[in-house]
Amino acid sequence: MGLHPLEFSECYLDSPCFREKIKAHEAELDKTNRFIKELYKDGKNLINATKQLGMAQRKFAQCLGEFQFEYIGDAKTDDEDCIDKSLQEFSAFLRNLEDQRELMMRNITETLMKPLEKFRKEQLGAARAGKKKYEKETEKYYSSLEKLLNMSAKKKEPQLQEADGQVEQMRGHFQEESLDYICKLQEIQERKKFECVEPMLAFFQTVFTFYHQGFELAKDFDHYKRELQINIQNTRSRFEGTRSEVYELMKRIREAPQEYRQTSPISCEGYLYVQEKRPPPFGSSWVKRYCTFVKEQKILHMVTFDHRSGGKIGETESITLKSCVRKTTDMLDRRFCLELDITDRPGTVLTVQALSEDDQKFWMQAMGGKEPTGHYLGRTYSKERGIDAQLDDVGLTFVKNSINAIEKRGINDQGLYRVVGVSSKVQKLLSLMIDEKSNDVDLAASEDWDVKTITSALKLYLRSLPEPLMTYGLYKEFINPAKGGSPESRIQAVHCLVHKLPEKNRLVLGLLMKHLANVAAHSKQNLMTVANLGVVFGPTLMRPQEETVAAIMDLKFQNIVVEILIEHHEKIFADAPASCPPSPAQPVFTAPTRHSKKQSRQSRPLAVYNPQVLDIQNVSPVTDNAVAGLASDETSMGSNESMSSQSSSASASETPTDKSDHTSLSCSLINTLLLIEACCNPPSIHRLPSFFSVSSSSRKAMAVYPCEAEHESELSFQVGAIFNSVTLSREPGWLEGELEGKRGLIPENYVQML
């Protein structure tokens, strides 16, 4: 039962029942007033809590936006780049969400809080004021009435008439006030149904709008979220593969650390304790220094470094070594000591202490001491043992036979090339197929060999070649495009490099990529997408000569190169490209730093000298005798493995060395000497070999990649910019030229000489 209506006629009777009805109405308005007050209080708390939430989320978004993932190596993949930017995307999403939330809070204040408070003060406040006035008039009327009724009847008639007139006047005021009051009560009871509920509707409409906009933001973010999930999965897969390789390398290094210590034929490095003599009577002290010995120049660089001093690096001292002699314990009461005769300090002998007996032998061998021992100068990836695989006609026949069998019998097999065969059966099949006497087995028609055995044998054959199918010499060049640049530039760079491969290598690689593209076309059945095939064949088709953690980190870029070859095999293997611009600069020895732009020039990475940039045709001619002399010098410096790999590659291809091959060999030797020169000489005294006397009176160059200057001495430029008066800079990897009247430094791998 709801509230009873207040009839106007009842105002004249003012019955007890009428009074009860008025009390019920008043109680309901008091209840409404308390409800609005509580709602207003809770609404303010909600707004304040939302403001605190917004501040916390904005701070969280700012924290996300300021953090960046660092990557290992000198470049990152597209997946890593997306993951690196993911926190900025999350931050932007949260900021957009908070902008919508702030708008919602402002709308709540305008549409809910203010209207409710206005209704409470104006309408319910008016009802309370009317109640007081009604009660006051009631008290006056009934007091006057009682006074009149108590008046004696013996009073004079004029007095009685005057009293009756006053009471009648009081009754009129009371009844008018009663009519106004009950009208106001019922008006407010009806008005609150829309004036209280309408702000509620507006509030919920604001809330719905906020969540709808959040839904729209989430829907717009969904595409990026799906891509990021794929990027994360790709990175996770690469991590699993890389981790196993790194752990395997760590295990081998732990078993034989000395075999892996020396990775460069140019220099060696490690800790030595150097004896420093003091004036009497203090004797001498032994200071730990990190030493780098440059073999070609016989210069020993020593840097004071102590972990206990907070890891601060001291000044570098350089000496030129004349001879190295092992010092016995009879001469000095310390083990593992060497006596160094210094050229630039006649009569001065420097005594150093190695860390162990093996370390002492290591330094003696490096410095040309009197007790040299065999020392391994680098460890290369081992190939499969017992398989005499060659890239000849027999091998080509086996590849075609295997591809034909796989496409006829197992193109839809799930996990094709992922699922491996039994090792003994795989080796037996490969041995059978590369035997010239029994290589006529038709694998497509034979049921003796299952598909997984054939796929594993094909991969084993490619791994067992004396040199990877994409060659050691072009490994770095293939990796570099995958580390940066637009998709078009990557495809163009890989296209050019493929046509630098030996003819048989390119032929086999083309057959394989066409086959893998066919496999990827059936990925709905075999689940082998282009990315999965890249993971499988990346390390199989290309690998570096030396096994290092940095090389393992390049596995992800190997996969990208293979993906490019599969997706664009028709274009890449059809015809040679019309022109091949140089690749973007990718430092060989040091990864590009991401430190402050104010870093010193000496701390910048060394850039590779590019024969195309330096215009080898204008260089003084190199005769056959000179090439032979350079080759002998290179061999004496410990590059036996590199030369042997070249010779093995030549024998594997079984093609006579023509003039172009001879030229490429000369350029290779020149590049090697340039790299040696860049490593051996400190930046302050860097110089080019004498046969690189390039005329620079009117040289011009064109920018093939854009560059943003990081130092006031550098030039900023866009693609196509023309530089005048280009000369070689004293700094390695840089040229000097003029652009728009300003002269400055130019990264040489970013331009092409005209």
mmCIF file of N, CA, C and O in Angstrom, residues 598-673:
data_model
loop_
_atom_site.group_PDB
_atom_site.id
_atom_site.type_symbol
_atom_site.label_atom_id
_atom_site.label_comp_id
_atom_site.label_asym_id
_atom_site.label_seq_id
_atom_site.Cartn_x
_atom_site.Cartn_y
_atom_site.Cartn_z
ATOM 1 N N LYS A 598 76.768 12.288 -27.142
ATOM 2 C CA LYS A 598 77.974 13.038 -26.832
ATOM 3 C C LYS A 598 79.163 12.134 -26.583
ATOM 4 O O LYS A 598 80.191 12.569 -26.112
ATOM 5 N N GLN A 599 79.003 10.831 -26.882
ATOM 6 C CA GLN A 599 80.123 9.931 -26.644
ATOM 7 C C GLN A 599 81.311 10.329 -27.516
ATOM 8 O O GLN A 599 81.153 10.908 -28.568
ATOM 9 N N SER A 600 82.490 9.984 -27.076
ATOM 10 C CA SER A 600 83.705 10.364 -27.801
ATOM 11 C C SER A 600 83.791 9.613 -29.115
ATOM 12 O O SER A 600 83.218 8.552 -29.285
ATOM 13 N N ARG A 601 84.534 10.189 -30.064
ATOM 14 C CA ARG A 601 84.668 9.544 -31.372
ATOM 15 C C ARG A 601 85.372 8.203 -31.254
ATOM 16 O O ARG A 601 85.089 7.282 -31.984
ATOM 17 N N GLN A 602 86.320 8.116 -30.303
ATOM 18 C CA GLN A 602 87.069 6.870 -30.170
ATOM 19 C C GLN A 602 86.182 5.721 -29.724
ATOM 20 O O GLN A 602 86.503 4.571 -29.971
ATOM 21 N N SER A 603 85.072 6.021 -29.040
ATOM 22 C CA SER A 603 84.222 4.944 -28.547
ATOM 23 C C SER A 603 83.218 4.478 -29.582
ATOM 24 O O SER A 603 82.450 3.570 -29.334
ATOM 25 N N ARG A 604 83.197 5.118 -30.756
ATOM 26 C CA ARG A 604 82.250 4.687 -31.783
ATOM 27 C C ARG A 604 82.713 3.359 -32.391
ATOM 28 O O ARG A 604 83.889 3.063 -32.433
ATOM 29 N N PRO A 605 81.764 2.548 -32.906
ATOM 30 C CA PRO A 605 82.151 1.273 -33.492
ATOM 31 C C PRO A 605 82.912 1.453 -34.792
ATOM 32 O O PRO A 605 82.688 2.413 -35.533
ATOM 33 N N LEU A 606 83.811 0.518 -35.066
ATOM 34 C CA LEU A 606 84.546 0.538 -36.314
ATOM 35 C C LEU A 606 83.627 0.104 -37.446
ATOM 36 O O LEU A 606 82.900 -0.866 -37.326
ATOM 37 N N ALA A 607 83.656 0.832 -38.544
ATOM 38 C CA ALA A 607 82.845 0.453 -39.693
ATOM 39 C C ALA A 607 83.702 -0.335 -40.671
ATOM 40 O O ALA A 607 84.922 -0.191 -40.718
ATOM 41 N N VAL A 608 83.067 -1.193 -41.456
ATOM 42 C CA VAL A 608 83.804 -2.034 -42.402
ATOM 43 C C VAL A 608 84.159 -1.226 -43.632
ATOM 44 O O VAL A 608 83.322 -0.508 -44.174
ATOM 45 N N TYR A 609 85.389 -1.361 -44.076
ATOM 46 C CA TYR A 609 85.763 -0.676 -45.311
ATOM 47 C C TYR A 609 85.139 -1.424 -46.482
ATOM 48 O O TYR A 609 85.334 -2.615 -46.670
ATOM 49 N N ASN A 610 84.362 -0.705 -47.246
ATOM 50 C CA ASN A 610 83.608 -1.286 -48.337
ATOM 51 C C ASN A 610 84.360 -1.050 -49.645
ATOM 52 O O ASN A 610 84.559 0.086 -50.048
ATOM 53 N N PRO A 611 84.781 -2.101 -50.350
ATOM 54 C CA PRO A 611 85.526 -1.909 -51.609
ATOM 55 C C PRO A 611 84.742 -1.093 -52.623
ATOM 56 O O PRO A 611 85.304 -0.334 -53.378
ATOM 57 N N GLN A 612 83.389 -1.241 -52.591
ATOM 58 C CA GLN A 612 82.597 -0.481 -53.545
ATOM 59 C C GLN A 612 82.662 1.009 -53.249
ATOM 60 O O GLN A 612 82.676 1.847 -54.132
ATOM 61 N N VAL A 613 82.704 1.351 -51.946
ATOM 62 C CA VAL A 613 82.789 2.758 -51.565
ATOM 63 C C VAL A 613 84.133 3.349 -51.940
ATOM 64 O O VAL A 613 84.246 4.466 -52.418
ATOM 65 N N LEU A 614 85.186 2.557 -51.725
ATOM 66 C CA LEU A 614 86.533 3.075 -51.982
ATOM 67 C C LEU A 614 86.933 2.985 -53.446
ATOM 68 O O LEU A 614 87.997 3.426 -53.824
ATOM 69 N N ASP A 615 86.065 2.362 -54.269
ATOM 70 C CA ASP A 615 86.318 2.298 -55.711
ATOM 71 C C ASP A 615 87.627 1.584 -56.000
ATOM 72 O O ASP A 615 88.648 2.174 -56.315
ATOM 73 N N ILE A 616 87.573 0.262 -55.900
ATOM 74 C CA ILE A 616 88.777 -0.552 -56.082
ATOM 75 C C ILE A 616 89.375 -0.357 -57.472
ATOM 76 O O ILE A 616 90.575 -0.481 -57.683
ATOM 77 N N GLN A 617 88.539 -0.011 -58.457
ATOM 78 C CA GLN A 617 89.065 0.118 -59.814
ATOM 79 C C GLN A 617 90.084 1.242 -59.923
ATOM 80 O O GLN A 617 90.966 1.212 -60.771
ATOM 81 N N ASN A 618 89.967 2.264 -59.072
ATOM 82 C CA ASN A 618 90.897 3.390 -59.128
ATOM 83 C C ASN A 618 92.116 3.180 -58.265
ATOM 84 O O ASN A 618 92.961 4.046 -58.155
ATOM 85 N N VAL A 619 92.200 2.034 -57.613
ATOM 86 C CA VAL A 619 93.326 1.755 -56.739
ATOM 87 C C VAL A 619 94.481 1.231 -57.573
ATOM 88 O O VAL A 619 94.300 0.655 -58.642
ATOM 89 N N SER A 620 95.682 1.434 -57.054
ATOM 90 C CA SER A 620 96.850 0.918 -57.752
ATOM 91 C C SER A 620 96.677 -0.565 -57.997
ATOM 92 O O SER A 620 96.217 -1.313 -57.135
ATOM 93 N N PRO A 621 97.017 -1.054 -59.202
ATOM 94 C CA PRO A 621 96.776 -2.462 -59.531
ATOM 95 C C PRO A 621 97.568 -3.380 -58.620
ATOM 96 O O PRO A 621 98.675 -3.090 -58.212
ATOM 97 N N VAL A 622 96.944 -4.527 -58.329
ATOM 98 C CA VAL A 622 97.577 -5.542 -57.495
ATOM 99 C C VAL A 622 97.953 -6.705 -58.385
ATOM 100 O O VAL A 622 97.100 -7.346 -58.989
ATOM 101 N N THR A 623 99.205 -6.992 -58.477
ATOM 102 C CA THR A 623 99.675 -8.067 -59.340
ATOM 103 C C THR A 623 99.483 -9.409 -58.687
ATOM 104 O O THR A 623 99.191 -9.524 -57.500
ATOM 105 N N ASP A 624 99.670 -10.455 -59.510
ATOM 106 C CA ASP A 624 99.554 -11.812 -58.976
ATOM 107 C C ASP A 624 100.572 -12.041 -57.882
ATOM 108 O O ASP A 624 100.294 -12.704 -56.881
ATOM 109 N N ASN A 625 101.784 -11.519 -58.069
ATOM 110 C CA ASN A 625 102.808 -11.690 -57.043
ATOM 111 C C ASN A 625 102.407 -10.991 -55.761
ATOM 112 O O ASN A 625 102.637 -11.493 -54.658
ATOM 113 N N ALA A 626 101.806 -9.793 -55.926
ATOM 114 C CA ALA A 626 101.367 -9.073 -54.727
ATOM 115 C C ALA A 626 100.288 -9.846 -53.990
ATOM 116 O O ALA A 626 100.283 -9.926 -52.777
ATOM 117 N N VAL A 627 99.376 -10.434 -54.786
ATOM 118 C CA VAL A 627 98.317 -11.227 -54.159
ATOM 119 C C VAL A 627 98.915 -12.412 -53.431
ATOM 120 O O VAL A 627 98.530 -12.739 -52.313
ATOM 121 N N ALA A 628 99.880 -13.056 -54.057
ATOM 122 C CA ALA A 628 100.517 -14.192 -53.396
ATOM 123 C C ALA A 628 101.220 -13.758 -52.130
ATOM 124 O O ALA A 628 101.180 -14.445 -51.099
ATOM 125 N N GLY A 629 101.891 -12.580 -52.204
ATOM 126 C CA GLY A 629 102.551 -12.086 -50.997
ATOM 127 C C GLY A 629 101.565 -11.776 -49.895
ATOM 128 O O GLY A 629 101.790 -12.080 -48.729
ATOM 129 N N LEU A 630 100.440 -11.160 -50.285
ATOM 130 C CA LEU A 630 99.412 -10.859 -49.284
ATOM 131 C C LEU A 630 98.874 -12.143 -48.684
ATOM 132 O O LEU A 630 98.615 -12.226 -47.486
ATOM 133 N N ALA A 631 98.671 -13.136 -49.530
ATOM 134 C CA ALA A 631 98.152 -14.406 -49.018
ATOM 135 C C ALA A 631 99.104 -15.028 -48.023
ATOM 136 O O ALA A 631 98.706 -15.559 -46.988
ATOM 137 N N SER A 632 100.411 -14.958 -48.325
ATOM 138 C CA SER A 632 101.386 -15.547 -47.397
ATOM 139 C C SER A 632 101.414 -14.777 -46.098
ATOM 140 O O SER A 632 101.512 -15.355 -45.016
ATOM 141 N N ASP A 633 101.313 -13.434 -46.181
ATOM 142 C CA ASP A 633 101.286 -12.637 -44.956
ATOM 143 C C ASP A 633 100.069 -12.972 -44.129
ATOM 144 O O ASP A 633 100.127 -13.084 -42.916
ATOM 145 N N GLU A 634 98.949 -13.148 -44.814
ATOM 146 C CA GLU A 634 97.714 -13.445 -44.079
ATOM 147 C C GLU A 634 97.821 -14.811 -43.411
ATOM 148 O O GLU A 634 97.407 -14.988 -42.268
ATOM 149 N N THR A 635 98.430 -15.745 -44.120
ATOM 150 C CA THR A 635 98.586 -17.066 -43.522
ATOM 151 C C THR A 635 99.484 -17.002 -42.308
ATOM 152 O O THR A 635 99.237 -17.640 -41.271
ATOM 153 N N SER A 636 100.551 -16.196 -42.380
ATOM 154 C CA SER A 636 101.467 -16.085 -41.243
ATOM 155 C C SER A 636 100.809 -15.461 -40.040
ATOM 156 O O SER A 636 101.248 -15.650 -38.920
ATOM 157 N N MET A 637 99.754 -14.714 -40.239
ATOM 158 C CA MET A 637 99.070 -14.076 -39.112
ATOM 159 C C MET A 637 97.996 -14.977 -38.542
ATOM 160 O O MET A 637 97.213 -14.567 -37.717
ATOM 161 N N GLY A 638 97.868 -16.171 -38.990
ATOM 162 C CA GLY A 638 96.950 -17.102 -38.359
ATOM 163 C C GLY A 638 95.630 -17.237 -39.056
ATOM 164 O O GLY A 638 94.652 -17.617 -38.446
ATOM 165 N N SER A 639 95.544 -16.947 -40.366
ATOM 166 C CA SER A 639 94.276 -17.033 -41.085
ATOM 167 C C SER A 639 94.193 -18.308 -41.907
ATOM 168 O O SER A 639 93.626 -18.342 -42.980
ATOM 169 N N ASN A 640 94.843 -19.375 -41.442
ATOM 170 C CA ASN A 640 94.869 -20.618 -42.193
ATOM 171 C C ASN A 640 93.468 -21.144 -42.453
ATOM 172 O O ASN A 640 93.166 -21.652 -43.527
ATOM 173 N N GLU A 641 92.621 -21.033 -41.442
ATOM 174 C CA GLU A 641 91.281 -21.601 -41.579
ATOM 175 C C GLU A 641 90.491 -20.883 -42.660
ATOM 176 O O GLU A 641 89.776 -21.504 -43.436
ATOM 177 N N SER A 642 90.623 -19.543 -42.695
ATOM 178 C CA SER A 642 89.887 -18.792 -43.700
ATOM 179 C C SER A 642 90.342 -19.175 -45.107
ATOM 180 O O SER A 642 89.540 -19.362 -46.007
ATOM 181 N N MET A 643 91.688 -19.308 -45.301
ATOM 182 C CA MET A 643 92.204 -19.653 -46.621
ATOM 183 C C MET A 643 91.804 -21.062 -47.012
ATOM 184 O O MET A 643 91.457 -21.335 -48.154
ATOM 185 N N SER A 644 91.862 -21.970 -46.038
ATOM 186 C CA SER A 644 91.508 -23.345 -46.352
ATOM 187 C C SER A 644 90.037 -23.465 -46.700
ATOM 188 O O SER A 644 89.647 -24.250 -47.554
ATOM 189 N N SER A 645 89.197 -22.650 -46.040
ATOM 190 C CA SER A 645 87.767 -22.686 -46.355
ATOM 191 C C SER A 645 87.522 -22.186 -47.767
ATOM 192 O O SER A 645 86.673 -22.706 -48.483
ATOM 193 N N GLN A 646 88.317 -21.175 -48.195
ATOM 194 C CA GLN A 646 88.169 -20.690 -49.571
ATOM 195 C C GLN A 646 88.580 -21.762 -50.566
ATOM 196 O O GLN A 646 87.931 -21.992 -51.567
ATOM 197 N N SER A 647 89.673 -22.426 -50.282
ATOM 198 C CA SER A 647 90.143 -23.450 -51.205
ATOM 199 C C SER A 647 89.186 -24.623 -51.257
ATOM 200 O O SER A 647 88.914 -25.177 -52.309
ATOM 201 N N SER A 648 88.628 -24.986 -50.091
ATOM 202 C CA SER A 648 87.681 -26.096 -50.077
ATOM 203 C C SER A 648 86.419 -25.727 -50.831
ATOM 204 O O SER A 648 85.808 -26.552 -51.490
ATOM 205 N N SER A 649 86.015 -24.458 -50.691
ATOM 206 C CA SER A 649 84.836 -24.011 -51.433
ATOM 207 C C SER A 649 85.076 -24.088 -52.925
ATOM 208 O O SER A 649 84.215 -24.495 -53.698
ATOM 209 N N ALA A 650 86.285 -23.685 -53.350
ATOM 210 C CA ALA A 650 86.602 -23.736 -54.774
ATOM 211 C C ALA A 650 86.597 -25.168 -55.283
ATOM 212 O O ALA A 650 86.083 -25.476 -56.353
ATOM 213 N N SER A 651 87.163 -26.078 -54.496
ATOM 214 C CA SER A 651 87.194 -27.466 -54.929
ATOM 215 C C SER A 651 85.812 -28.081 -54.930
ATOM 216 O O SER A 651 85.486 -28.926 -55.759
ATOM 217 N N ALA A 652 84.979 -27.651 -53.989
ATOM 218 C CA ALA A 652 83.630 -28.202 -53.930
ATOM 219 C C ALA A 652 82.820 -27.807 -55.148
ATOM 220 O O ALA A 652 82.028 -28.572 -55.671
ATOM 221 N N SER A 653 82.995 -26.585 -55.603
ATOM 222 C CA SER A 653 82.231 -26.134 -56.765
ATOM 223 C C SER A 653 82.754 -26.756 -58.059
ATOM 224 O O SER A 653 82.048 -26.808 -59.049
ATOM 225 N N GLU A 654 83.989 -27.230 -58.081
ATOM 226 C CA GLU A 654 84.605 -27.882 -59.231
ATOM 227 C C GLU A 654 84.527 -27.033 -60.503
ATOM 228 O O GLU A 654 84.265 -27.501 -61.598
ATOM 229 N N THR A 655 84.750 -25.730 -60.339
ATOM 230 C CA THR A 655 84.805 -24.843 -61.495
ATOM 231 C C THR A 655 86.161 -24.188 -61.524
ATOM 232 O O THR A 655 86.700 -23.807 -60.493
ATOM 233 N N PRO A 656 86.786 -24.020 -62.689
ATOM 234 C CA PRO A 656 88.097 -23.392 -62.766
ATOM 235 C C PRO A 656 88.032 -21.955 -62.321
ATOM 236 O O PRO A 656 87.032 -21.278 -62.517
ATOM 237 N N THR A 657 89.099 -21.470 -61.722
ATOM 238 C CA THR A 657 89.178 -20.084 -61.254
ATOM 239 C C THR A 657 89.373 -19.163 -62.437
ATOM 240 O O THR A 657 90.400 -19.185 -63.092
ATOM 241 N N ASP A 658 88.356 -18.370 -62.728
ATOM 242 C CA ASP A 658 88.467 -17.428 -63.842
ATOM 243 C C ASP A 658 88.908 -16.070 -63.334
ATOM 244 O O ASP A 658 89.252 -15.895 -62.187
ATOM 245 N N LYS A 659 88.844 -15.095 -64.232
ATOM 246 C CA LYS A 659 89.353 -13.773 -63.885
ATOM 247 C C LYS A 659 88.521 -13.134 -62.786
ATOM 248 O O LYS A 659 89.060 -12.490 -61.888
ATOM 249 N N SER A 660 87.193 -13.312 -62.844
ATOM 250 C CA SER A 660 86.341 -12.700 -61.812
ATOM 251 C C SER A 660 86.610 -13.312 -60.456
ATOM 252 O O SER A 660 86.619 -12.622 -59.447
ATOM 253 N N ASP A 661 86.852 -14.631 -60.414
ATOM 254 C CA ASP A 661 87.181 -15.267 -59.141
ATOM 255 C C ASP A 661 88.480 -14.721 -58.602
ATOM 256 O O ASP A 661 88.643 -14.526 -57.395
ATOM 257 N N HIS A 662 89.464 -14.517 -59.523
ATOM 258 C CA HIS A 662 90.757 -13.989 -59.088
ATOM 259 C C HIS A 662 90.600 -12.588 -58.516
ATOM 260 O O HIS A 662 91.202 -12.242 -57.495
ATOM 261 N N THR A 663 89.749 -11.784 -59.167
ATOM 262 C CA THR A 663 89.512 -10.438 -58.660
ATOM 263 C C THR A 663 88.841 -10.469 -57.302
ATOM 264 O O THR A 663 89.194 -9.712 -56.403
ATOM 265 N N SER A 664 87.851 -11.375 -57.146
ATOM 266 C CA SER A 664 87.165 -11.461 -55.850
ATOM 267 C C SER A 664 88.124 -11.904 -54.764
ATOM 268 O O SER A 664 88.037 -11.460 -53.627
ATOM 269 N N LEU A 665 89.093 -12.793 -55.109
ATOM 270 C CA LEU A 665 90.081 -13.209 -54.126
ATOM 271 C C LEU A 665 90.952 -12.034 -53.716
ATOM 272 O O LEU A 665 91.231 -11.828 -52.520
ATOM 273 N N SER A 666 91.361 -11.225 -54.719
ATOM 274 C CA SER A 666 92.174 -10.048 -54.385
ATOM 275 C C SER A 666 91.420 -9.109 -53.478
ATOM 276 O O SER A 666 91.948 -8.608 -52.493
ATOM 277 N N CYS A 667 90.150 -8.855 -53.814
ATOM 278 C CA CYS A 667 89.344 -7.964 -52.971
ATOM 279 C C CYS A 667 89.180 -8.533 -51.586
ATOM 280 O O CYS A 667 89.185 -7.809 -50.597
ATOM 281 N N SER A 668 89.039 -9.874 -51.508
ATOM 282 C CA SER A 668 88.896 -10.498 -50.191
ATOM 283 C C SER A 668 90.139 -10.279 -49.348
ATOM 284 O O SER A 668 90.073 -9.963 -48.159
ATOM 285 N N LEU A 669 91.329 -10.445 -49.994
ATOM 286 C CA LEU A 669 92.581 -10.246 -49.248
ATOM 287 C C LEU A 669 92.733 -8.787 -48.834
ATOM 288 O O LEU A 669 93.175 -8.479 -47.720
ATOM 289 N N ILE A 670 92.356 -7.873 -49.740
ATOM 290 C CA ILE A 670 92.444 -6.442 -49.409
ATOM 291 C C ILE A 670 91.535 -6.125 -48.237
ATOM 292 O O ILE A 670 91.921 -5.437 -47.294
ATOM 293 N N ASN A 671 90.316 -6.662 -48.287
ATOM 294 C CA ASN A 671 89.388 -6.427 -47.174
ATOM 295 C C ASN A 671 89.942 -6.976 -45.876
ATOM 296 O O ASN A 671 89.820 -6.373 -44.818
ATOM 297 N N THR A 672 90.552 -8.172 -45.950
ATOM 298 C CA THR A 672 91.115 -8.771 -44.741
ATOM 299 C C THR A 672 92.181 -7.876 -44.136
ATOM 300 O O THR A 672 92.226 -7.652 -42.922
ATOM 301 N N LEU A 673 93.079 -7.339 -45.021
ATOM 302 C CA LEU A 673 94.125 -6.455 -44.502
ATOM 303 C C LEU A 673 93.532 -5.181 -43.921
ATOM 304 O O LEU A 673 94.027 -4.654 -42.917
#
